[in-house]
JSON list of C-alpha atoms in Angstrom, two decimals:
[
{"chain": "A", "resi": 7, "resn": "GLU", "atom": "CA", "xyz": [17.19, 54.61, -12.58]},
{"chain": "A", "resi": 8, "resn": "ALA", "atom": "CA", "xyz": [16.77, 50.85, -12.47]},
{"chain": "A", "resi": 9, "resn": "GLN", "atom": "CA", "xyz": [13.35, 49.98, -13.77]},
{"chain": "A", "resi": 10, "resn": "VAL", "atom": "CA", "xyz": [11.03, 47.76, -15.76]},
{"chain": "A", "resi": 11, "resn": "THR", "atom": "CA", "xyz": [8.87, 49.57, -18.29]},
{"chain": "A", "resi": 12, "resn": "GLN", "atom": "CA", "xyz": [5.76, 48.38, -20.05]},
{"chain": "A", "resi": 13, "resn": "ASN", "atom": "CA", "xyz": [3.83, 49.82, -22.94]},
{"chain": "A", "resi": 14, "resn": "PRO", "atom": "CA", "xyz": [1.08, 50.57, -23.36]},
{"chain": "A", "resi": 15, "resn": "ARG", "atom": "CA", "xyz": [-0.25, 51.11, -19.85]},
{"chain": "A", "resi": 16, "resn": "TYR", "atom": "CA", "xyz": [-3.85, 50.88, -20.99]},
{"chain": "A", "resi": 17, "resn": "LEU", "atom": "CA", "xyz": [-5.28, 49.19, -24.03]},
{"chain": "A", "resi": 18, "resn": "ILE", "atom": "CA", "xyz": [-8.82, 48.55, -25.24]},
{"chain": "A", "resi": 19, "resn": "THR", "atom": "CA", "xyz": [-9.10, 46.30, -28.26]},
{"chain": "A", "resi": 20, "resn": "VAL", "atom": "CA", "xyz": [-11.52, 44.01, -30.04]},
{"chain": "A", "resi": 21, "resn": "THR", "atom": "CA", "xyz": [-11.62, 40.25, -30.26]},
{"chain": "A", "resi": 22, "resn": "GLY", "atom": "CA", "xyz": [-9.18, 38.82, -32.76]},
{"chain": "A", "resi": 23, "resn": "LYS", "atom": "CA", "xyz": [-7.03, 41.90, -33.32]},
{"chain": "A", "resi": 24, "resn": "LYS", "atom": "CA", "xyz": [-3.39, 40.99, -32.72]},
{"chain": "A", "resi": 25, "resn": "LEU", "atom": "CA", "xyz": [-1.57, 43.05, -30.14]},
{"chain": "A", "resi": 26, "resn": "THR", "atom": "CA", "xyz": [1.82, 43.25, -28.48]},
{"chain": "A", "resi": 27, "resn": "VAL", "atom": "CA", "xyz": [2.66, 44.54, -25.03]},
{"chain": "A", "resi": 28, "resn": "THR", "atom": "CA", "xyz": [6.28, 45.54, -24.72]},
{"chain": "A", "resi": 29, "resn": "CYS", "atom": "CA", "xyz": [8.47, 45.07, -21.67]},
{"chain": "A", "resi": 30, "resn": "SER", "atom": "CA", "xyz": [11.96, 46.40, -21.19]},
{"chain": "A", "resi": 31, "resn": "GLN", "atom": "CA", "xyz": [14.41, 46.34, -18.28]},
{"chain": "A", "resi": 32, "resn": "ASN", "atom": "CA", "xyz": [17.64, 48.25, -17.82]},
{"chain": "A", "resi": 33, "resn": "MET", "atom": "CA", "xyz": [19.17, 46.12, -15.08]},
{"chain": "A", "resi": 34, "resn": "ASN", "atom": "CA", "xyz": [20.83, 43.51, -17.31]},
{"chain": "A", "resi": 35, "resn": "HIS", "atom": "CA", "xyz": [18.73, 40.80, -15.66]},
{"chain": "A", "resi": 36, "resn": "GLU", "atom": "CA", "xyz": [18.74, 37.39, -17.27]},
{"chain": "A", "resi": 37, "resn": "TYR", "atom": "CA", "xyz": [15.37, 36.28, -15.98]},
{"chain": "A", "resi": 38, "resn": "MET", "atom": "CA", "xyz": [12.10, 37.88, -17.10]},
{"chain": "A", "resi": 39, "resn": "SER", "atom": "CA", "xyz": [8.50, 36.84, -16.79]},
{"chain": "A", "resi": 40, "resn": "TRP", "atom": "CA", "xyz": [4.92, 37.83, -17.52]},
{"chain": "A", "resi": 41, "resn": "TYR", "atom": "CA", "xyz": [2.01, 37.58, -15.10]},
{"chain": "A", "resi": 42, "resn": "ARG", "atom": "CA", "xyz": [-1.66, 38.32, -15.27]},
{"chain": "A", "resi": 43, "resn": "GLN", "atom": "CA", "xyz": [-3.56, 39.56, -12.26]},
{"chain": "A", "resi": 44, "resn": "ASP", "atom": "CA", "xyz": [-7.24, 38.80, -11.83]},
{"chain": "A", "resi": 45, "resn": "PRO", "atom": "CA", "xyz": [-9.47, 39.53, -8.83]},
{"chain": "A", "resi": 46, "resn": "GLY", "atom": "CA", "xyz": [-9.39, 36.74, -6.28]},
{"chain": "A", "resi": 47, "resn": "LEU", "atom": "CA", "xyz": [-6.66, 34.88, -8.13]},
{"chain": "A", "resi": 48, "resn": "GLY", "atom": "CA", "xyz": [-3.57, 36.94, -7.41]},
{"chain": "A", "resi": 49, "resn": "LEU", "atom": "CA", "xyz": [-0.79, 36.85, -9.99]},
{"chain": "A", "resi": 50, "resn": "ARG", "atom": "CA", "xyz": [-0.43, 33.90, -12.29]},
{"chain": "A", "resi": 51, "resn": "GLN", "atom": "CA", "xyz": [2.62, 33.35, -14.43]},
{"chain": "A", "resi": 52, "resn": "ILE", "atom": "CA", "xyz": [2.06, 33.27, -18.18]},
{"chain": "A", "resi": 53, "resn": "TYR", "atom": "CA", "xyz": [5.58, 32.77, -19.57]},
{"chain": "A", "resi": 54, "resn": "TYR", "atom": "CA", "xyz": [9.10, 33.20, -18.35]},
{"chain": "A", "resi": 55, "resn": "SER", "atom": "CA", "xyz": [12.53, 33.46, -19.90]},
{"chain": "A", "resi": 56, "resn": "MET", "atom": "CA", "xyz": [15.79, 32.39, -18.31]},
{"chain": "A", "resi": 57, "resn": "ASN", "atom": "CA", "xyz": [17.91, 34.17, -20.91]},
{"chain": "A", "resi": 58, "resn": "VAL", "atom": "CA", "xyz": [18.03, 35.27, -24.54]},
{"chain": "A", "resi": 59, "resn": "GLU", "atom": "CA", "xyz": [16.26, 32.77, -26.81]},
{"chain": "A", "resi": 60, "resn": "VAL", "atom": "CA", "xyz": [15.20, 30.68, -23.78]},
{"chain": "A", "resi": 61, "resn": "THR", "atom": "CA", "xyz": [11.51, 30.83, -22.93]},
{"chain": "A", "resi": 62, "resn": "ASP", "atom": "CA", "xyz": [9.09, 28.48, -21.21]},
{"chain": "A", "resi": 63, "resn": "LYS", "atom": "CA", "xyz": [5.45, 28.24, -20.27]},
{"chain": "A", "resi": 64, "resn": "GLY", "atom": "CA", "xyz": [4.16, 29.29, -16.90]},
{"chain": "A", "resi": 65, "resn": "ASP", "atom": "CA", "xyz": [0.83, 28.32, -15.40]},
{"chain": "A", "resi": 66, "resn": "VAL", "atom": "CA", "xyz": [-1.51, 30.03, -17.89]},
{"chain": "A", "resi": 67, "resn": "PRO", "atom": "CA", "xyz": [0.21, 30.22, -21.31]},
{"chain": "A", "resi": 68, "resn": "GLU", "atom": "CA", "xyz": [-2.79, 29.51, -23.56]},
{"chain": "A", "resi": 69, "resn": "GLY", "atom": "CA", "xyz": [-3.47, 32.31, -26.01]},
{"chain": "A", "resi": 70, "resn": "TYR", "atom": "CA", "xyz": [-0.13, 34.03, -25.47]},
{"chain": "A", "resi": 71, "resn": "LYS", "atom": "CA", "xyz": [3.27, 34.08, -27.14]},
{"chain": "A", "resi": 72, "resn": "VAL", "atom": "CA", "xyz": [6.56, 35.64, -26.10]},
{"chain": "A", "resi": 73, "resn": "SER", "atom": "CA", "xyz": [9.98, 36.20, -27.59]},
{"chain": "A", "resi": 74, "resn": "ARG", "atom": "CA", "xyz": [13.37, 37.03, -26.12]},
{"chain": "A", "resi": 75, "resn": "LYS", "atom": "CA", "xyz": [15.70, 38.21, -28.86]},
{"chain": "A", "resi": 76, "resn": "GLU", "atom": "CA", "xyz": [17.58, 40.64, -26.62]},
{"chain": "A", "resi": 77, "resn": "LYS", "atom": "CA", "xyz": [18.28, 40.49, -22.92]},
{"chain": "A", "resi": 78, "resn": "ARG", "atom": "CA", "xyz": [16.48, 43.75, -22.13]},
{"chain": "A", "resi": 79, "resn": "ASN", "atom": "CA", "xyz": [13.20, 43.10, -24.00]},
{"chain": "A", "resi": 80, "resn": "PHE", "atom": "CA", "xyz": [10.48, 40.52, -23.44]},
{"chain": "A", "resi": 81, "resn": "PRO", "atom": "CA", "xyz": [7.31, 41.32, -25.41]},
{"chain": "A", "resi": 82, "resn": "LEU", "atom": "CA", "xyz": [4.00, 39.57, -24.80]},
{"chain": "A", "resi": 83, "resn": "ILE", "atom": "CA", "xyz": [2.01, 38.80, -27.93]},
{"chain": "A", "resi": 84, "resn": "LEU", "atom": "CA", "xyz": [-1.69, 38.03, -28.16]},
{"chain": "A", "resi": 85, "resn": "GLU", "atom": "CA", "xyz": [-2.24, 36.71, -31.69]},
{"chain": "A", "resi": 86, "resn": "SER", "atom": "CA", "xyz": [-6.04, 36.61, -31.41]},
{"chain": "A", "resi": 87, "resn": "PRO", "atom": "CA", "xyz": [-7.21, 38.22, -28.17]},
{"chain": "A", "resi": 88, "resn": "SER", "atom": "CA", "xyz": [-10.42, 37.08, -26.57]},
{"chain": "A", "resi": 89, "resn": "PRO", "atom": "CA", "xyz": [-12.54, 38.66, -23.81]},
{"chain": "A", "resi": 90, "resn": "ASN", "atom": "CA", "xyz": [-11.21, 36.17, -21.23]},
{"chain": "A", "resi": 91, "resn": "GLN", "atom": "CA", "xyz": [-7.81, 37.78, -21.67]},
{"chain": "A", "resi": 92, "resn": "THR", "atom": "CA", "xyz": [-9.12, 41.02, -20.22]},
{"chain": "A", "resi": 93, "resn": "SER", "atom": "CA", "xyz": [-6.81, 41.47, -17.27]},
{"chain": "A", "resi": 94, "resn": "LEU", "atom": "CA", "xyz": [-4.00, 43.42, -15.66]},
{"chain": "A", "resi": 95, "resn": "TYR", "atom": "CA", "xyz": [-0.63, 42.29, -16.94]},
{"chain": "A", "resi": 96, "resn": "PHE", "atom": "CA", "xyz": [2.73, 42.64, -15.22]},
{"chain": "A", "resi": 97, "resn": "CYS", "atom": "CA", "xyz": [6.19, 42.10, -16.55]},
{"chain": "A", "resi": 98, "resn": "ALA", "atom": "CA", "xyz": [9.00, 41.33, -14.11]},
{"chain": "A", "resi": 99, "resn": "SER", "atom": "CA", "xyz": [12.73, 40.83, -14.25]},
{"chain": "A", "resi": 100, "resn": "SER", "atom": "CA", "xyz": [15.07, 39.33, -11.70]},
{"chain": "A", "resi": 101, "resn": "LEU", "atom": "CA", "xyz": [18.63, 38.44, -10.88]},
{"chain": "A", "resi": 102, "resn": "GLY", "atom": "CA", "xyz": [18.49, 35.68, -8.33]},
{"chain": "A", "resi": 103, "resn": "ASN", "atom": "CA", "xyz": [15.24, 35.36, -6.47]},
{"chain": "A", "resi": 104, "resn": "GLU", "atom": "CA", "xyz": [14.01, 38.95, -6.12]},
{"chain": "A", "resi": 105, "resn": "GLN", "atom": "CA", "xyz": [11.69, 40.13, -8.85]},
{"chain": "A", "resi": 106, "resn": "TYR", "atom": "CA", "xyz": [11.23, 43.72, -10.01]},
{"chain": "A", "resi": 107, "resn": "PHE", "atom": "CA", "xyz": [7.85, 44.52, -11.49]},
{"chain": "A", "resi": 108, "resn": "GLY", "atom": "CA", "xyz": [6.75, 46.89, -14.19]},
{"chain": "A", "resi": 109, "resn": "PRO", "atom": "CA", "xyz": [3.84, 49.29, -13.63]},
{"chain": "A", "resi": 110, "resn": "GLY", "atom": "CA", "xyz": [1.29, 47.03, -15.32]},
{"chain": "A", "resi": 111, "resn": "THR", "atom": "CA", "xyz": [-0.79, 47.07, -18.49]},
{"chain": "A", "resi": 112, "resn": "ARG", "atom": "CA", "xyz": [-4.55, 47.04, -18.18]},
{"chain": "A", "resi": 113, "resn": "LEU", "atom": "CA", "xyz": [-5.99, 45.25, -21.20]},
{"chain": "A", "resi": 114, "resn": "THR", "atom": "CA", "xyz": [-9.66, 45.16, -22.12]},
{"chain": "A", "resi": 115, "resn": "VAL", "atom": "CA", "xyz": [-10.81, 42.92, -24.96]},
{"chain": "A", "resi": 116, "resn": "THR", "atom": "CA", "xyz": [-14.36, 43.55, -26.17]},
{"chain": "B", "resi": 150, "resn": "ALA", "atom": "CA", "xyz": [1.90, 21.18, -5.27]},
{"chain": "B", "resi": 151, "resn": "GLN", "atom": "CA", "xyz": [3.16, 24.60, -4.32]},
{"chain": "B", "resi": 152, "resn": "SER", "atom": "CA", "xyz": [0.49, 27.02, -3.17]},
{"chain": "B", "resi": 153, "resn": "VAL", "atom": "CA", "xyz": [-0.05, 30.15, -1.16]},
{"chain": "B", "resi": 154, "resn": "THR", "atom": "CA", "xyz": [-3.12, 30.99, 0.88]},
{"chain": "B", "resi": 155, "resn": "GLN", "atom": "CA", "xyz": [-4.02, 34.41, 2.16]},
{"chain": "B", "resi": 156, "resn": "PRO", "atom": "CA", "xyz": [-7.12, 33.65, 4.22]},
{"chain": "B", "resi": 157, "resn": "ASP", "atom": "CA", "xyz": [-8.33, 37.23, 4.52]},
{"chain": "B", "resi": 158, "resn": "ILE", "atom": "CA", "xyz": [-9.64, 38.80, 1.34]},
{"chain": "B", "resi": 159, "resn": "HIS", "atom": "CA", "xyz": [-10.32, 42.15, 2.97]},
{"chain": "B", "resi": 160, "resn": "ILE", "atom": "CA", "xyz": [-9.27, 43.65, 6.30]},
{"chain": "B", "resi": 161, "resn": "THR", "atom": "CA", "xyz": [-10.28, 46.97, 7.80]},
{"chain": "B", "resi": 162, "resn": "VAL", "atom": "CA", "xyz": [-8.29, 48.54, 10.61]},
{"chain": "B", "resi": 163, "resn": "SER", "atom": "CA", "xyz": [-8.32, 51.93, 12.27]},
{"chain": "B", "resi": 164, "resn": "GLU", "atom": "CA", "xyz": [-5.43, 54.27, 11.75]},
{"chain": "B", "resi": 165, "resn": "GLY", "atom": "CA", "xyz": [-2.90, 53.73, 14.52]},
{"chain": "B", "resi": 166, "resn": "ALA", "atom": "CA", "xyz": [-4.04, 50.19, 15.23]},
{"chain": "B", "resi": 167, "resn": "SER", "atom": "CA", "xyz": [-1.82, 47.18, 14.76]},
{"chain": "B", "resi": 168, "resn": "LEU", "atom": "CA", "xyz": [-2.03, 44.97, 11.72]},
{"chain": "B", "resi": 169, "resn": "GLU", "atom": "CA", "xyz": [-1.38, 41.33, 10.94]},
{"chain": "B", "resi": 170, "resn": "LEU", "atom": "CA", "xyz": [-1.91, 39.84, 7.50]},
{"chain": "B", "resi": 171, "resn": "ARG", "atom": "CA", "xyz": [-1.81, 36.08, 7.29]},
{"chain": "B", "resi": 172, "resn": "CYS", "atom": "CA", "xyz": [0.00, 33.95, 4.75]},
{"chain": "B", "resi": 173, "resn": "ASN", "atom": "CA", "xyz": [0.23, 30.16, 4.68]},
{"chain": "B", "resi": 174, "resn": "TYR", "atom": "CA", "xyz": [2.12, 28.19, 2.11]},
{"chain": "B", "resi": 175, "resn": "SER", "atom": "CA", "xyz": [2.72, 24.72, 0.83]},
{"chain": "B", "resi": 176, "resn": "TYR", "atom": "CA", "xyz": [6.12, 24.14, -0.73]},
{"chain": "B", "resi": 177, "resn": "GLY", "atom": "CA", "xyz": [8.25, 21.06, -1.18]},
{"chain": "B", "resi": 178, "resn": "ALA", "atom": "CA", "xyz": [11.61, 22.56, -0.35]},
{"chain": "B", "resi": 179, "resn": "THR", "atom": "CA", "xyz": [12.64, 25.41, 1.90]},
{"chain": "B", "resi": 180, "resn": "PRO", "atom": "CA", "xyz": [11.02, 28.35, 0.20]},
{"chain": "B", "resi": 181, "resn": "TYR", "atom": "CA", "xyz": [12.00, 31.89, -0.31]},
{"chain": "B", "resi": 182, "resn": "LEU", "atom": "CA", "xyz": [9.21, 34.13, 1.00]},
{"chain": "B", "resi": 183, "resn": "PHE", "atom": "CA", "xyz": [8.13, 37.58, -0.03]},
{"chain": "B", "resi": 184, "resn": "TRP", "atom": "CA", "xyz": [5.55, 40.23, 0.73]},
{"chain": "B", "resi": 185, "resn": "TYR", "atom": "CA", "xyz": [4.60, 42.78, -1.90]},
{"chain": "B", "resi": 186, "resn": "VAL", "atom": "CA", "xyz": [2.33, 45.82, -1.71]},
{"chain": "B", "resi": 187, "resn": "GLN", "atom": "CA", "xyz": [0.27, 47.19, -4.56]},
{"chain": "B", "resi": 188, "resn": "SER", "atom": "CA", "xyz": [-1.19, 50.66, -4.22]},
{"chain": "B", "resi": 189, "resn": "PRO", "atom": "CA", "xyz": [-4.16, 51.52, -6.44]},
{"chain": "B", "resi": 190, "resn": "GLY", "atom": "CA", "xyz": [-3.10, 51.79, -10.06]},
{"chain": "B", "resi": 191, "resn": "GLN", "atom": "CA", "xyz": [0.48, 50.90, -9.25]},
{"chain": "B", "resi": 192, "resn": "GLY", "atom": "CA", "xyz": [2.78, 47.96, -9.75]},
{"chain": "B", "resi": 193, "resn": "LEU", "atom": "CA", "xyz": [4.06, 45.67, -7.03]},
{"chain": "B", "resi": 194, "resn": "GLN", "atom": "CA", "xyz": [6.63, 46.92, -4.56]},
{"chain": "B", "resi": 195, "resn": "LEU", "atom": "CA", "xyz": [8.68, 44.53, -2.48]},
{"chain": "B", "resi": 196, "resn": "LEU", "atom": "CA", "xyz": [8.13, 45.07, 1.25]},
{"chain": "B", "resi": 197, "resn": "LEU", "atom": "CA", "xyz": [10.40, 42.36, 2.59]},
{"chain": "B", "resi": 198, "resn": "LYS", "atom": "CA", "xyz": [11.82, 38.95, 1.88]},
{"chain": "B", "resi": 199, "resn": "TYR", "atom": "CA", "xyz": [13.09, 35.91, 3.74]},
{"chain": "B", "resi": 200, "resn": "PHE", "atom": "CA", "xyz": [15.74, 33.62, 2.35]},
{"chain": "B", "resi": 201, "resn": "SER", "atom": "CA", "xyz": [17.38, 32.18, 5.46]},
{"chain": "B", "resi": 202, "resn": "GLY", "atom": "CA", "xyz": [18.67, 33.10, 8.90]},
{"chain": "B", "resi": 203, "resn": "ASP", "atom": "CA", "xyz": [16.74, 35.15, 11.44]},
{"chain": "B", "resi": 204, "resn": "THR", "atom": "CA", "xyz": [13.08, 34.24, 11.09]},
{"chain": "B", "resi": 205, "resn": "LEU", "atom": "CA", "xyz": [11.91, 37.77, 11.95]},
{"chain": "B", "resi": 206, "resn": "VAL", "atom": "CA", "xyz": [12.62, 40.04, 9.01]},
{"chain": "B", "resi": 207, "resn": "GLN", "atom": "CA", "xyz": [12.29, 43.77, 8.79]},
{"chain": "B", "resi": 208, "resn": "GLY", "atom": "CA", "xyz": [11.10, 45.52, 5.69]},
{"chain": "B", "resi": 209, "resn": "ILE", "atom": "CA", "xyz": [10.34, 48.95, 4.40]},
{"chain": "B", "resi": 210, "resn": "LYS", "atom": "CA", "xyz": [7.61, 51.27, 5.68]},
{"chain": "B", "resi": 211, "resn": "GLY", "atom": "CA", "xyz": [7.80, 49.81, 9.19]},
{"chain": "B", "resi": 212, "resn": "PHE", "atom": "CA", "xyz": [6.61, 46.31, 8.22]},
{"chain": "B", "resi": 213, "resn": "GLU", "atom": "CA", "xyz": [7.99, 43.05, 9.56]},
{"chain": "B", "resi": 214, "resn": "ALA", "atom": "CA", "xyz": [7.21, 39.40, 8.98]},
{"chain": "B", "resi": 215, "resn": "GLU", "atom": "CA", "xyz": [7.93, 36.22, 10.86]},
{"chain": "B", "resi": 216, "resn": "PHE", "atom": "CA", "xyz": [8.68, 32.88, 9.23]},
{"chain": "B", "resi": 217, "resn": "LYS", "atom": "CA", "xyz": [7.29, 29.96, 11.20]},
{"chain": "B", "resi": 218, "resn": "ARG", "atom": "CA", "xyz": [8.35, 26.72, 9.60]},
{"chain": "B", "resi": 219, "resn": "SER", "atom": "CA", "xyz": [6.22, 24.56, 11.89]},
{"chain": "B", "resi": 220, "resn": "GLN", "atom": "CA", "xyz": [3.10, 26.45, 10.87]},
{"chain": "B", "resi": 221, "resn": "SER", "atom": "CA", "xyz": [4.10, 27.02, 7.23]},
{"chain": "B", "resi": 222, "resn": "SER", "atom": "CA", "xyz": [3.32, 30.66, 7.75]},
{"chain": "B", "resi": 223, "resn": "PHE", "atom": "CA", "xyz": [4.86, 34.01, 6.94]},
{"chain": "B", "resi": 224, "resn": "ASN", "atom": "CA", "xyz": [2.58, 36.63, 8.49]},
{"chain": "B", "resi": 225, "resn": "LEU", "atom": "CA", "xyz": [3.08, 40.33, 7.89]},
{"chain": "B", "resi": 226, "resn": "ARG", "atom": "CA", "xyz": [2.79, 42.77, 10.79]},
{"chain": "B", "resi": 227, "resn": "LYS", "atom": "CA", "xyz": [2.90, 46.46, 11.48]},
{"chain": "B", "resi": 228, "resn": "PRO", "atom": "CA", "xyz": [2.52, 47.95, 14.98]},
{"chain": "B", "resi": 229, "resn": "SER", "atom": "CA", "xyz": [0.73, 51.13, 13.92]},
{"chain": "B", "resi": 230, "resn": "VAL", "atom": "CA", "xyz": [-1.03, 51.48, 10.59]},
{"chain": "B", "resi": 231, "resn": "HIS", "atom": "CA", "xyz": [-1.03, 54.75, 8.66]},
{"chain": "B", "resi": 232, "resn": "TRP", "atom": "CA", "xyz": [-3.70, 55.84, 6.21]},
{"chain": "B", "resi": 233, "resn": "SER", "atom": "CA", "xyz": [-1.14, 55.53, 3.41]},
{"chain": "B", "resi": 234, "resn": "ASP", "atom": "CA", "xyz": [-0.88, 51.79, 4.08]},
{"chain": "B", "resi": 235, "resn": "ALA", "atom": "CA", "xyz": [-4.26, 51.23, 2.43]},
{"chain": "B", "resi": 236, "resn": "ALA", "atom": "CA", "xyz": [-3.41, 48.94, -0.48]},
{"chain": "B", "resi": 237, "resn": "GLU", "atom": "CA", "xyz": [-3.46, 45.32, -1.56]},
{"chain": "B", "resi": 238, "resn": "TYR", "atom": "CA", "xyz": [-0.85, 43.00, -0.13]},
{"chain": "B", "resi": 239, "resn": "PHE", "atom": "CA", "xyz": [0.45, 39.86, -1.77]},
{"chain": "B", "resi": 240, "resn": "CYS", "atom": "CA", "xyz": [2.41, 37.04, -0.22]},
{"chain": "B", "resi": 241, "resn": "ALA", "atom": "CA", "xyz": [4.64, 35.04, -2.57]},
{"chain": "B", "resi": 242, "resn": "VAL", "atom": "CA", "xyz": [6.72, 31.92, -2.14]},
{"chain": "B", "resi": 243, "resn": "GLY", "atom": "CA", "xyz": [9.12, 30.12, -4.38]},
{"chain": "B", "resi": 244, "resn": "ARG", "atom": "CA", "xyz": [12.56, 29.92, -5.88]},
{"chain": "B", "resi": 245, "resn": "GLY", "atom": "CA", "xyz": [13.77, 31.27, -9.20]},
{"chain": "B", "resi": 246, "resn": "ASN", "atom": "CA", "xyz": [11.15, 30.89, -11.90]},
{"chain": "B", "resi": 247, "resn": "ASP", "atom": "CA", "xyz": [8.87, 28.85, -9.64]},
{"chain": "B", "resi": 248, "resn": "MET", "atom": "CA", "xyz": [7.06, 31.66, -7.85]},
{"chain": "B", "resi": 249, "resn": "ARG", "atom": "CA", "xyz": [3.55, 31.43, -6.47]},
{"chain": "B", "resi": 250, "resn": "PHE", "atom": "CA", "xyz": [1.44, 34.36, -5.33]},
{"chain": "B", "resi": 251, "resn": "GLY", "atom": "CA", "xyz": [-1.47, 34.46, -2.97]},
{"chain": "B", "resi": 252, "resn": "ALA", "atom": "CA", "xyz": [-4.79, 35.95, -4.00]},
{"chain": "B", "resi": 253, "resn": "GLY", "atom": "CA", "xyz": [-4.08, 39.10, -2.04]},
{"chain": "B", "resi": 254, "resn": "THR", "atom": "CA", "xyz": [-5.50, 40.89, 0.99]},
{"chain": "B", "resi": 255, "resn": "ARG", "atom": "CA", "xyz": [-7.02, 44.31, 0.54]},
{"chain": "B", "resi": 256, "resn": "LEU", "atom": "CA", "xyz": [-6.38, 46.61, 3.48]},
{"chain": "B", "resi": 257, "resn": "THR", "atom": "CA", "xyz": [-8.71, 49.49, 4.25]},
{"chain": "B", "resi": 258, "resn": "VAL", "atom": "CA", "xyz": [-7.67, 52.03, 6.88]},
{"chain": "B", "resi": 259, "resn": "LYS", "atom": "CA", "xyz": [-10.38, 53.88, 8.79]},
{"chain": "B", "resi": 260, "resn": "PRO", "atom": "CA", "xyz": [-9.67, 57.41, 10.06]}
]
């Protein structure tokens, strides 16, 4: 089954404790991206990657890092999480202009 | 600058009634347009998309949308709403990595 998977689905952590949210797709898509969803703001793009070893900032990259060492994986790294990064995070992959979304990761930073 | 506006934060309709969710956009070039649905606790599912051609597009679950270039709009419609349509709906516009989402419209369906 073609899909985008994210782990973990839910995470509660404390300020400053480094964390990684994994994202994996099995569709051989070149393009992947990360979004955060906040009430009243819709989805905002954090980072995107056009292919392996090619990443670029989206609209809200501050406080986040990504890497793309393999085509299928695109992890999101929060080196020092802060409470304002409490949000719902979505990974997506695409070939062309249609994006396929993962199920989301709800992150709470206390 | 590219932007998407969904003017209605929350809409309530009765089951069986018709539905129209509004979406207006600002985009420099001819955009690609999308509607997604997000059920509670779920990810985003693509309802329909418009790239070119016929401006009335059909999607899944009985939804349709009409692209009106003169009004910069891409409104989503359904003739008869079902209780299972209760969800949040997002309009998106863009091309490639330049994708913009609206803030969403939450749909409540009354019995």
